PDB file of C-alpha atoms in Angstrom:
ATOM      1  CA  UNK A 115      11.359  35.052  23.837  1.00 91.00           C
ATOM      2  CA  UNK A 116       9.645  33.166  21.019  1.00 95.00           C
ATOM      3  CA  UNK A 117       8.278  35.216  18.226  1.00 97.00           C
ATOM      4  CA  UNK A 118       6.085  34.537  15.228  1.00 97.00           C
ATOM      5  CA  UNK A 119       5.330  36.337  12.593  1.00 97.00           C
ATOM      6  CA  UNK A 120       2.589  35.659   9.443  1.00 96.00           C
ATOM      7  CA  UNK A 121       2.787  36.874   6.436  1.00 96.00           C
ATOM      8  CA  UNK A 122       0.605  36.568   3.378  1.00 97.00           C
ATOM      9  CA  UNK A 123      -2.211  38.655   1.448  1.00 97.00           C
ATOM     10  CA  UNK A 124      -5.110  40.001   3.141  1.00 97.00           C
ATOM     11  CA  UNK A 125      -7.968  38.766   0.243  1.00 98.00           C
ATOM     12  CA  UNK A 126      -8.320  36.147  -1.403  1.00 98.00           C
ATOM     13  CA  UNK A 127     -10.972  35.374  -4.304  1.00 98.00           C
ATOM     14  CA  UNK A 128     -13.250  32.295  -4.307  1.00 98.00           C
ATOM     15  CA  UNK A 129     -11.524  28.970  -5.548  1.00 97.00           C
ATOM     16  CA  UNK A 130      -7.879  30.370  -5.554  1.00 98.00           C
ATOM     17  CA  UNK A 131      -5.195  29.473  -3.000  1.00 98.00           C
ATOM     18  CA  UNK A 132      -4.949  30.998   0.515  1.00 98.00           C
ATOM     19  CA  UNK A 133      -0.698  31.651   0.984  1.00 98.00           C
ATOM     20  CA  UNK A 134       0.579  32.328   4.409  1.00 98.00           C
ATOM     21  CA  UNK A 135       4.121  32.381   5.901  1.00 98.00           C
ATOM     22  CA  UNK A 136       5.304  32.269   9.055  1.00 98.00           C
ATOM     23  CA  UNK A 137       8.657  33.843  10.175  1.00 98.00           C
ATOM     24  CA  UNK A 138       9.974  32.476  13.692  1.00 98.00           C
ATOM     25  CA  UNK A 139      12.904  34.708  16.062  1.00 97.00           C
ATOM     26  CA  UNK A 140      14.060  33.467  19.655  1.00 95.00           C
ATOM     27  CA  UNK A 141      13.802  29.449  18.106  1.00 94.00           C
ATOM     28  CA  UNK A 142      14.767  27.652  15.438  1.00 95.00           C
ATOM     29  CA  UNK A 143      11.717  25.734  13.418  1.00 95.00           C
ATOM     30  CA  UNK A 144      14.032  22.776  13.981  1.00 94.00           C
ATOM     31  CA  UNK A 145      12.547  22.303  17.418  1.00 89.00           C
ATOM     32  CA  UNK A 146       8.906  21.387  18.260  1.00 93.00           C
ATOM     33  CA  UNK A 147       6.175  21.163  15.900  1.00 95.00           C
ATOM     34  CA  UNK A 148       4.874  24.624  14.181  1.00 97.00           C
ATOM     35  CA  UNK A 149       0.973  24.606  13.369  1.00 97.00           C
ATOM     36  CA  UNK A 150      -1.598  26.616  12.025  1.00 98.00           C
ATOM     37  CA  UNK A 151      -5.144  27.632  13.720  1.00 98.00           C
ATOM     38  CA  UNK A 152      -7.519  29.475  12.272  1.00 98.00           C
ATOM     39  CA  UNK A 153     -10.770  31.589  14.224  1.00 97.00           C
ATOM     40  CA  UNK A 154     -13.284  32.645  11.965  1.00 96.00           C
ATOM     41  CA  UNK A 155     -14.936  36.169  13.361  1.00 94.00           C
ATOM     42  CA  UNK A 156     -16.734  35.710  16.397  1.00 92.00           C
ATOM     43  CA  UNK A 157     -16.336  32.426  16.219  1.00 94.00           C
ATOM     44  CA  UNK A 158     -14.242  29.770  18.183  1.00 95.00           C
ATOM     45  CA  UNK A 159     -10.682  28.134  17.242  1.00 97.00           C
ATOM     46  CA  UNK A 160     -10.270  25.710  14.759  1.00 96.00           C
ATOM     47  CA  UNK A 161      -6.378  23.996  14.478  1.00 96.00           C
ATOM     48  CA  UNK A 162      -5.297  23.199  11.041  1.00 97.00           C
ATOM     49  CA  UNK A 163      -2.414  21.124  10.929  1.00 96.00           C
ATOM     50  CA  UNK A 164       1.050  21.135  12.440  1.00 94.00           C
ATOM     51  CA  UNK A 165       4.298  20.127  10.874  1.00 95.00           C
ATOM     52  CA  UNK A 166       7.968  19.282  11.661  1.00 93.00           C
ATOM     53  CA  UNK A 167      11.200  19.745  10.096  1.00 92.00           C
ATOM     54  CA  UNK A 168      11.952  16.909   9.429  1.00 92.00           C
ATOM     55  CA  UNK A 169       8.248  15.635   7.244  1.00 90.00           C
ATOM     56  CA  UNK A 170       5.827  14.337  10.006  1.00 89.00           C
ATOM     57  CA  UNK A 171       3.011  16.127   9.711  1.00 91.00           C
ATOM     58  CA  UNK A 172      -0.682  16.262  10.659  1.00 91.00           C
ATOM     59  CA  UNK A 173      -3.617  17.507   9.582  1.00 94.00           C
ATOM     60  CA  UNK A 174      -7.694  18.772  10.268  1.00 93.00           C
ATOM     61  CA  UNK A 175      -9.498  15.814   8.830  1.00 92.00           C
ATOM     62  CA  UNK A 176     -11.905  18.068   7.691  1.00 92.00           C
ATOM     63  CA  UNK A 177      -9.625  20.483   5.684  1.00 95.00           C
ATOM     64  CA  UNK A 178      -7.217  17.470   4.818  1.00 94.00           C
ATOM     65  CA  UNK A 179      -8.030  17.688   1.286  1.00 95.00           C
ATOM     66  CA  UNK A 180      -7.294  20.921   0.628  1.00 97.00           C
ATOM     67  CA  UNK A 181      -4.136  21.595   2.820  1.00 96.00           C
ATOM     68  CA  UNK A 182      -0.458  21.566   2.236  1.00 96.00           C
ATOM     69  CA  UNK A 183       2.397  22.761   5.378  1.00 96.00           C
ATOM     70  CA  UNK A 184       5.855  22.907   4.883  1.00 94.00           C
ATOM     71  CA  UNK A 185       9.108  23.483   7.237  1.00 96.00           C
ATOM     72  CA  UNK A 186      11.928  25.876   5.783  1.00 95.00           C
ATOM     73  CA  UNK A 187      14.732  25.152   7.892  1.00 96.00           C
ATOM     74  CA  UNK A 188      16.778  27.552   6.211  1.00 96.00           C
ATOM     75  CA  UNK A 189      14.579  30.534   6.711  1.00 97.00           C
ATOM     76  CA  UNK A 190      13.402  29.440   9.892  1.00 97.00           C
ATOM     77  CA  UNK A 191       9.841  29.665   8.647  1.00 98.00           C
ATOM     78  CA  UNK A 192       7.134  27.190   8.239  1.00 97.00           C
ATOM     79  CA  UNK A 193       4.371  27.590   5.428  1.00 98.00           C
ATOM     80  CA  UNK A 194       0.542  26.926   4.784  1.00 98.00           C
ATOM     81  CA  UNK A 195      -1.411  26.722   1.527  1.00 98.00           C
ATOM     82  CA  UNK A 196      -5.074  26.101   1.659  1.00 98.00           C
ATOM     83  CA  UNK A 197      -6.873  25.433  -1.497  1.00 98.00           C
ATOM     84  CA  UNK A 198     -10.017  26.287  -3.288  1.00 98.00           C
ATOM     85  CA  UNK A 199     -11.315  28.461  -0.654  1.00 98.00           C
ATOM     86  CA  UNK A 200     -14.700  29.679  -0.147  1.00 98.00           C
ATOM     87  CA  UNK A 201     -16.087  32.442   1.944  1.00 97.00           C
ATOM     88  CA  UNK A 202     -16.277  29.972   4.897  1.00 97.00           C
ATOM     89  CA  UNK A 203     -12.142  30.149   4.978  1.00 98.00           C
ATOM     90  CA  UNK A 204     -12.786  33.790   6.005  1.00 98.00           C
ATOM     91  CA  UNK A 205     -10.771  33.998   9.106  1.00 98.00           C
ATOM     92  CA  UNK A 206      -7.886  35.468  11.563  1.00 98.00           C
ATOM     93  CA  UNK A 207      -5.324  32.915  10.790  1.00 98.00           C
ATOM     94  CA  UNK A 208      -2.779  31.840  13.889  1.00 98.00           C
ATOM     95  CA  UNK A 209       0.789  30.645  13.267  1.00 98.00           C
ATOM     96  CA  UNK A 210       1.841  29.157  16.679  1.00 98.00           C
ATOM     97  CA  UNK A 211       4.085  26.612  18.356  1.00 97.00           C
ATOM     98  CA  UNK A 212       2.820  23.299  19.386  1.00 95.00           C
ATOM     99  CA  UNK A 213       4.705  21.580  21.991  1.00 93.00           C
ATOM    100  CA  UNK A 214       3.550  17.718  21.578  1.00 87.00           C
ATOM    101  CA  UNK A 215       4.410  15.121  23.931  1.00 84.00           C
ATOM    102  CA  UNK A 216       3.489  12.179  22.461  1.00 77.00           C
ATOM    103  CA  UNK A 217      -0.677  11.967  23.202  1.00 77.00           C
ATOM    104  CA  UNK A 218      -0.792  15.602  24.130  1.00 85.00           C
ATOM    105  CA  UNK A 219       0.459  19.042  23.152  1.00 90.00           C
ATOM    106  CA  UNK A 220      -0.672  22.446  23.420  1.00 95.00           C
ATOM    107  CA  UNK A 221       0.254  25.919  21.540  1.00 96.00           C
ATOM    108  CA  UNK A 222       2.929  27.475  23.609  1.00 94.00           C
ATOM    109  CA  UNK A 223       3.528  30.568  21.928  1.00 96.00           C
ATOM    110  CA  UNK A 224       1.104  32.472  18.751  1.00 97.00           C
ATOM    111  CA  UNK A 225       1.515  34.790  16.467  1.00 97.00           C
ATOM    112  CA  UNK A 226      -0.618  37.908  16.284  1.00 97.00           C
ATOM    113  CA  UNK A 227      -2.558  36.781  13.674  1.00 97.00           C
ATOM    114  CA  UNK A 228      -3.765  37.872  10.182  1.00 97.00           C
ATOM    115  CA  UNK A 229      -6.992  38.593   9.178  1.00 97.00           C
ATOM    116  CA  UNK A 230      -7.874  36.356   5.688  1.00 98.00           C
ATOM    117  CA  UNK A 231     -10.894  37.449   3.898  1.00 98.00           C
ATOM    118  CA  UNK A 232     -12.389  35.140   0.889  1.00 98.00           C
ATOM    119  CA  UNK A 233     -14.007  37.282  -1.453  1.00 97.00           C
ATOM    120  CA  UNK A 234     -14.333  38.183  -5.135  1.00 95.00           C
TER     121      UNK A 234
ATOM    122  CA  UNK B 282     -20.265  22.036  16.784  1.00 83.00           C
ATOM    123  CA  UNK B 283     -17.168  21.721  18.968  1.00 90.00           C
ATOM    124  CA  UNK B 284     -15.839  18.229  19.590  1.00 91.00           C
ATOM    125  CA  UNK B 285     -15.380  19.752  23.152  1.00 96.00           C
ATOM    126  CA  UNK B 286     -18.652  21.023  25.021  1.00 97.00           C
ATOM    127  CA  UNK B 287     -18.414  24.141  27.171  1.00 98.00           C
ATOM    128  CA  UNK B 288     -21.101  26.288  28.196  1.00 98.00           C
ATOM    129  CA  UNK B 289     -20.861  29.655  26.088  1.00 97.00           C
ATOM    130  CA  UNK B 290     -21.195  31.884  28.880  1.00 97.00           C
ATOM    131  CA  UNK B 291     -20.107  32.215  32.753  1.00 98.00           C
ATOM    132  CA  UNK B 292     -20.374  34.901  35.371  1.00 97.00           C
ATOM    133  CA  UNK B 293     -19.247  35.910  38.540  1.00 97.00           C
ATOM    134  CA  UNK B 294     -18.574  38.956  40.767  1.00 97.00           C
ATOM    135  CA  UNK B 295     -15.398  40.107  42.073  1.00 97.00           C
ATOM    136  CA  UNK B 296     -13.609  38.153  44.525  1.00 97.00           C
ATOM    137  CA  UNK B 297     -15.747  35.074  43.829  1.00 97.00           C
ATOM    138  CA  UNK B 298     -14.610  31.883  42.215  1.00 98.00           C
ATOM    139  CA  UNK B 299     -15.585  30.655  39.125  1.00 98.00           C
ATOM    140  CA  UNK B 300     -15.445  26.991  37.006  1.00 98.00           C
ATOM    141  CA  UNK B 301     -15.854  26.466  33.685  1.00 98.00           C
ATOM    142  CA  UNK B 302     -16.915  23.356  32.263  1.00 98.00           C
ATOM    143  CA  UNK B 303     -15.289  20.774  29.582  1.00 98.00           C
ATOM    144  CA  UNK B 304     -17.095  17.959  28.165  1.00 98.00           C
ATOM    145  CA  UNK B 305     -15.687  15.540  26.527  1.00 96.00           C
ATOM    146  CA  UNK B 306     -15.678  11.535  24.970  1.00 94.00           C
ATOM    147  CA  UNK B 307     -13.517   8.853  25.749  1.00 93.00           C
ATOM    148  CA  UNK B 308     -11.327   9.192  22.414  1.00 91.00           C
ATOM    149  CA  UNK B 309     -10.000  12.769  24.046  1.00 93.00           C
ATOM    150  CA  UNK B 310     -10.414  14.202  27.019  1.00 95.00           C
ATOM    151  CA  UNK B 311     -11.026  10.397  28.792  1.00 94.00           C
ATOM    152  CA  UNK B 312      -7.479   9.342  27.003  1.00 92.00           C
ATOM    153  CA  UNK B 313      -5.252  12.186  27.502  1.00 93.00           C
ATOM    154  CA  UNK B 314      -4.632  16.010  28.816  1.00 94.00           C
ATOM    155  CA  UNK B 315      -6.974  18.959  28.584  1.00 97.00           C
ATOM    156  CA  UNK B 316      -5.129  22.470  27.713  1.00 97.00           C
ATOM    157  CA  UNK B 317      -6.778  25.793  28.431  1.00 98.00           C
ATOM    158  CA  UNK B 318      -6.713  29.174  26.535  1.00 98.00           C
ATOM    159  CA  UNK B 319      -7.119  32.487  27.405  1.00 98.00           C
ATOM    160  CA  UNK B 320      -8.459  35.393  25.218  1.00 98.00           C
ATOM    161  CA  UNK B 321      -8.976  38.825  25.424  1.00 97.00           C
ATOM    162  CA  UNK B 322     -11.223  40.702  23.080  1.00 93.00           C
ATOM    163  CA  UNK B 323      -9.409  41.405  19.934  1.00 92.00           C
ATOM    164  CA  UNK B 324      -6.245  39.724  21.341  1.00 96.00           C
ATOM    165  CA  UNK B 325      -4.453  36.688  21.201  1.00 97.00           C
ATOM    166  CA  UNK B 326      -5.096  33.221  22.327  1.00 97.00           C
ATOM    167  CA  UNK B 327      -2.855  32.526  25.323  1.00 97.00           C
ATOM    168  CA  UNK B 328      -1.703  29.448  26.772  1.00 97.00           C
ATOM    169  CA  UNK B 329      -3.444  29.199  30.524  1.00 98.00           C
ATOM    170  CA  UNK B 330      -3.392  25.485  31.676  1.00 97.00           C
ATOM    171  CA  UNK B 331      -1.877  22.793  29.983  1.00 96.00           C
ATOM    172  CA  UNK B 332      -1.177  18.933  31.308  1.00 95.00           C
ATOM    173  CA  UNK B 333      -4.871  19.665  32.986  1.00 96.00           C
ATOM    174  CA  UNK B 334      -3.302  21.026  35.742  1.00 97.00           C
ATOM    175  CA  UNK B 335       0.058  22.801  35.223  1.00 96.00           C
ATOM    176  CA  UNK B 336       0.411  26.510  34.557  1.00 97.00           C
ATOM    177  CA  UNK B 337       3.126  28.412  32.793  1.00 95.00           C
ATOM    178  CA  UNK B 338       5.421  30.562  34.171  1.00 95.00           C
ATOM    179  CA  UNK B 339       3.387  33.970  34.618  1.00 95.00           C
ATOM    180  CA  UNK B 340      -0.006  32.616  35.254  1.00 97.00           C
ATOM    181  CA  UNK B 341      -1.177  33.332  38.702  1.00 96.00           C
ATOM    182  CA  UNK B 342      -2.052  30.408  40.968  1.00 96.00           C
ATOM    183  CA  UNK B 343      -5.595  31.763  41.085  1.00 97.00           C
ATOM    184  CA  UNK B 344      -6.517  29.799  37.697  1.00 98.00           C
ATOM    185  CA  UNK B 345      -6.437  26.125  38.264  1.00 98.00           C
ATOM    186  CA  UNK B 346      -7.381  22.863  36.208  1.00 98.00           C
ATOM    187  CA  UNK B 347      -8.745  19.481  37.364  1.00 98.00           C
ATOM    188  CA  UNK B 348      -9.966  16.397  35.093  1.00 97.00           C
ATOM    189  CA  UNK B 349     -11.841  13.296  35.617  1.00 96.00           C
ATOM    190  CA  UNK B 350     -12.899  11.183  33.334  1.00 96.00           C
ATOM    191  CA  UNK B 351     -14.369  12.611  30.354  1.00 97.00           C
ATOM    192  CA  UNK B 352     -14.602  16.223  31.961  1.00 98.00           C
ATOM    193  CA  UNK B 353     -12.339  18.622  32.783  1.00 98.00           C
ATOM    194  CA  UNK B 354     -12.855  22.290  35.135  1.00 98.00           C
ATOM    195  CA  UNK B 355     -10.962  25.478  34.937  1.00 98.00           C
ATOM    196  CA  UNK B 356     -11.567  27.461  38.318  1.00 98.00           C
ATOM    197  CA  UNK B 357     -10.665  30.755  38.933  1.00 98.00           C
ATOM    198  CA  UNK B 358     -10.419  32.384  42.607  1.00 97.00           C
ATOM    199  CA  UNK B 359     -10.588  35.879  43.610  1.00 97.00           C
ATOM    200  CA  UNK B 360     -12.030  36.709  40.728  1.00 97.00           C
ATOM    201  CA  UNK B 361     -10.763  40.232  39.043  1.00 97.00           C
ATOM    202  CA  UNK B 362     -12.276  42.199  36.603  1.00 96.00           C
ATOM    203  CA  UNK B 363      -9.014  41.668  34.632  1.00 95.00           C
ATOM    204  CA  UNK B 364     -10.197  38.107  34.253  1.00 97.00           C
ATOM    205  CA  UNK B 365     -12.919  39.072  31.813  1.00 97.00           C
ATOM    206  CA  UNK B 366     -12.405  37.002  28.279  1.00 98.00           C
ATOM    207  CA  UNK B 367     -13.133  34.112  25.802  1.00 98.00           C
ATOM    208  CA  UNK B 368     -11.765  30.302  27.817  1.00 98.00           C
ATOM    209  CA  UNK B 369     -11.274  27.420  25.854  1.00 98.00           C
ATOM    210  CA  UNK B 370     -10.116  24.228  26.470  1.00 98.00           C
ATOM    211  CA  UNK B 371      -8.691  21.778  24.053  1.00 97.00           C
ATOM    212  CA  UNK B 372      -7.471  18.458  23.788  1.00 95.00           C
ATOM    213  CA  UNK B 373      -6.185  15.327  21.986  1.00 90.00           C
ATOM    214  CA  UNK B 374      -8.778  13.340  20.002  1.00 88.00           C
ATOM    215  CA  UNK B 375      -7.917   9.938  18.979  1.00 82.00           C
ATOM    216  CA  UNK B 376     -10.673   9.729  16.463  1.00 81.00           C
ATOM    217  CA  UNK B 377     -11.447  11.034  13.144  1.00 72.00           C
ATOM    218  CA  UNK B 378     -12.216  14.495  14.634  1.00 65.00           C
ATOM    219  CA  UNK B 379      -8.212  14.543  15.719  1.00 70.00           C
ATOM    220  CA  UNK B 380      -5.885  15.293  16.424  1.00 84.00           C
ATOM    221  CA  UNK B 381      -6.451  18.505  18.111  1.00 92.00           C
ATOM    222  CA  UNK B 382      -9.403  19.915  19.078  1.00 94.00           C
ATOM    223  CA  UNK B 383     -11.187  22.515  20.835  1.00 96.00           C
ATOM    224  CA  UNK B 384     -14.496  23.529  22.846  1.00 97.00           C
ATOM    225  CA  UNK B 385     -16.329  26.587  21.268  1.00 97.00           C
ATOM    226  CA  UNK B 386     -15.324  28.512  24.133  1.00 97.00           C
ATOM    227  CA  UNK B 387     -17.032  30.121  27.658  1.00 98.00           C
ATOM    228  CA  UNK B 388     -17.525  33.913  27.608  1.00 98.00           C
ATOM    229  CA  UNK B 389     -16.609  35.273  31.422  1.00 98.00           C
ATOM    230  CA  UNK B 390     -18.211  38.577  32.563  1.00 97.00           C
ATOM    231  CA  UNK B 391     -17.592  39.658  36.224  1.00 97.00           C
ATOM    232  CA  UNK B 392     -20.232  41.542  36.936  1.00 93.00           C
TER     233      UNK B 392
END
């Protein structure tokens, strides 16, 4: 079974960088794409951006700027930095699996997600 | 806003069956697949529907997907009070919004 783990702090103060790994058993990150979601508290999902091994990658127009995603085939992790946050980054933050098929994918298997608060 | 439009609540009582609305533009849902999710309270998002009408292994044949055109439906027969959570539906979006996207989600309570 497919397992993903995040790691990363829990705060984070205005304008620094948000840090978050994600640690995959029962695959190897050399398969699929691995992505990022994000679901601010009582609030509805929001994808980030979604990477593969081997440098395609893709990104939330709207967070584009600010957002970097990286594949460690070696570790069998995939990473996410997201820049000068502000209190509106406040959120559980996903590390999943997206299965893409050219036009269309969908997140096959998540991580438990951790909980991200911006705040000095 | 949600590049996807679904109404933020449902209800229905035991036994009954339920849909749940997706609205969408010609740059997603009208050009490609709609995926559902599942979510408990305080839980994690979990793959329902995806291809708008396929389910994974594990997913009872009592939740089902349909699309046409720009819309797409989740319905769910003999409704349970297990069935109680957060639905959302997502797709590809060819336009600036893209590429993945989601609808703000449909609160179910079976009453």
């Amino acid at each position: 079974q497919v397992q993903l783990q995040e790691s990363g702090p829990a705060l984070v103060k205005p304008s620094e960088t948000l840090s978050l790994t994600c640690s995959v058993s029962g695959d190897s990150v050399s398969s699929y794409y691995w992505s990022w979601l994000r679901q601010p508290p009582g609030k509805g999902l929001e994808w980030i951006a979604y990477a593969h091994w081997s440098g395609s990658a893709n990104y939330n127009p709207s967070l584009k700027s600010r957002i970097s995603i990286s594949v460690d085939t070696s570790r069998n992790q995939f990473s996410l930095s997201l820049s000068a946050v502000t209190t509106a980054d406040t959120a559980k933050y996903y590390c999943a699996r997206f299965d893409q098929y050219d036009t269309w994918g969908f997140f096959a298997f998540w991580s438990q997600g951790t909980l991200v608060t911006v705040s000095s | 806003q949600s590049v996807l439009t679904q109404p933020p609540s449902a209800s229905g009582t035991p036994g009954q069956r339920v849909t749940i609305s997706c609205s969408g533009s010609t740059s997603n849902i009208g050009m490609t697949t709609v995926t559902w999710y599942q979510q408990f309270p305080g839980s994690v998002p979990k793959l329902l529907i995806y291809a708008n009408d396929l389910r994974p292994s594990g997913v009872p044949d009592r939740f089902s997907g349909s699309k046409s055109g720009t819309s797409a439906s989740l319905a769910i027969s003999g409704l349970q009070s297990d069935d109680e959570a957060v639905y959302f539906c997502s797709s590809w979006d060819g336009s600036l919004d893209g590429p993945v996207v989601f609808g703000g989600g449909t609160k179910l309570t079976v009453l």
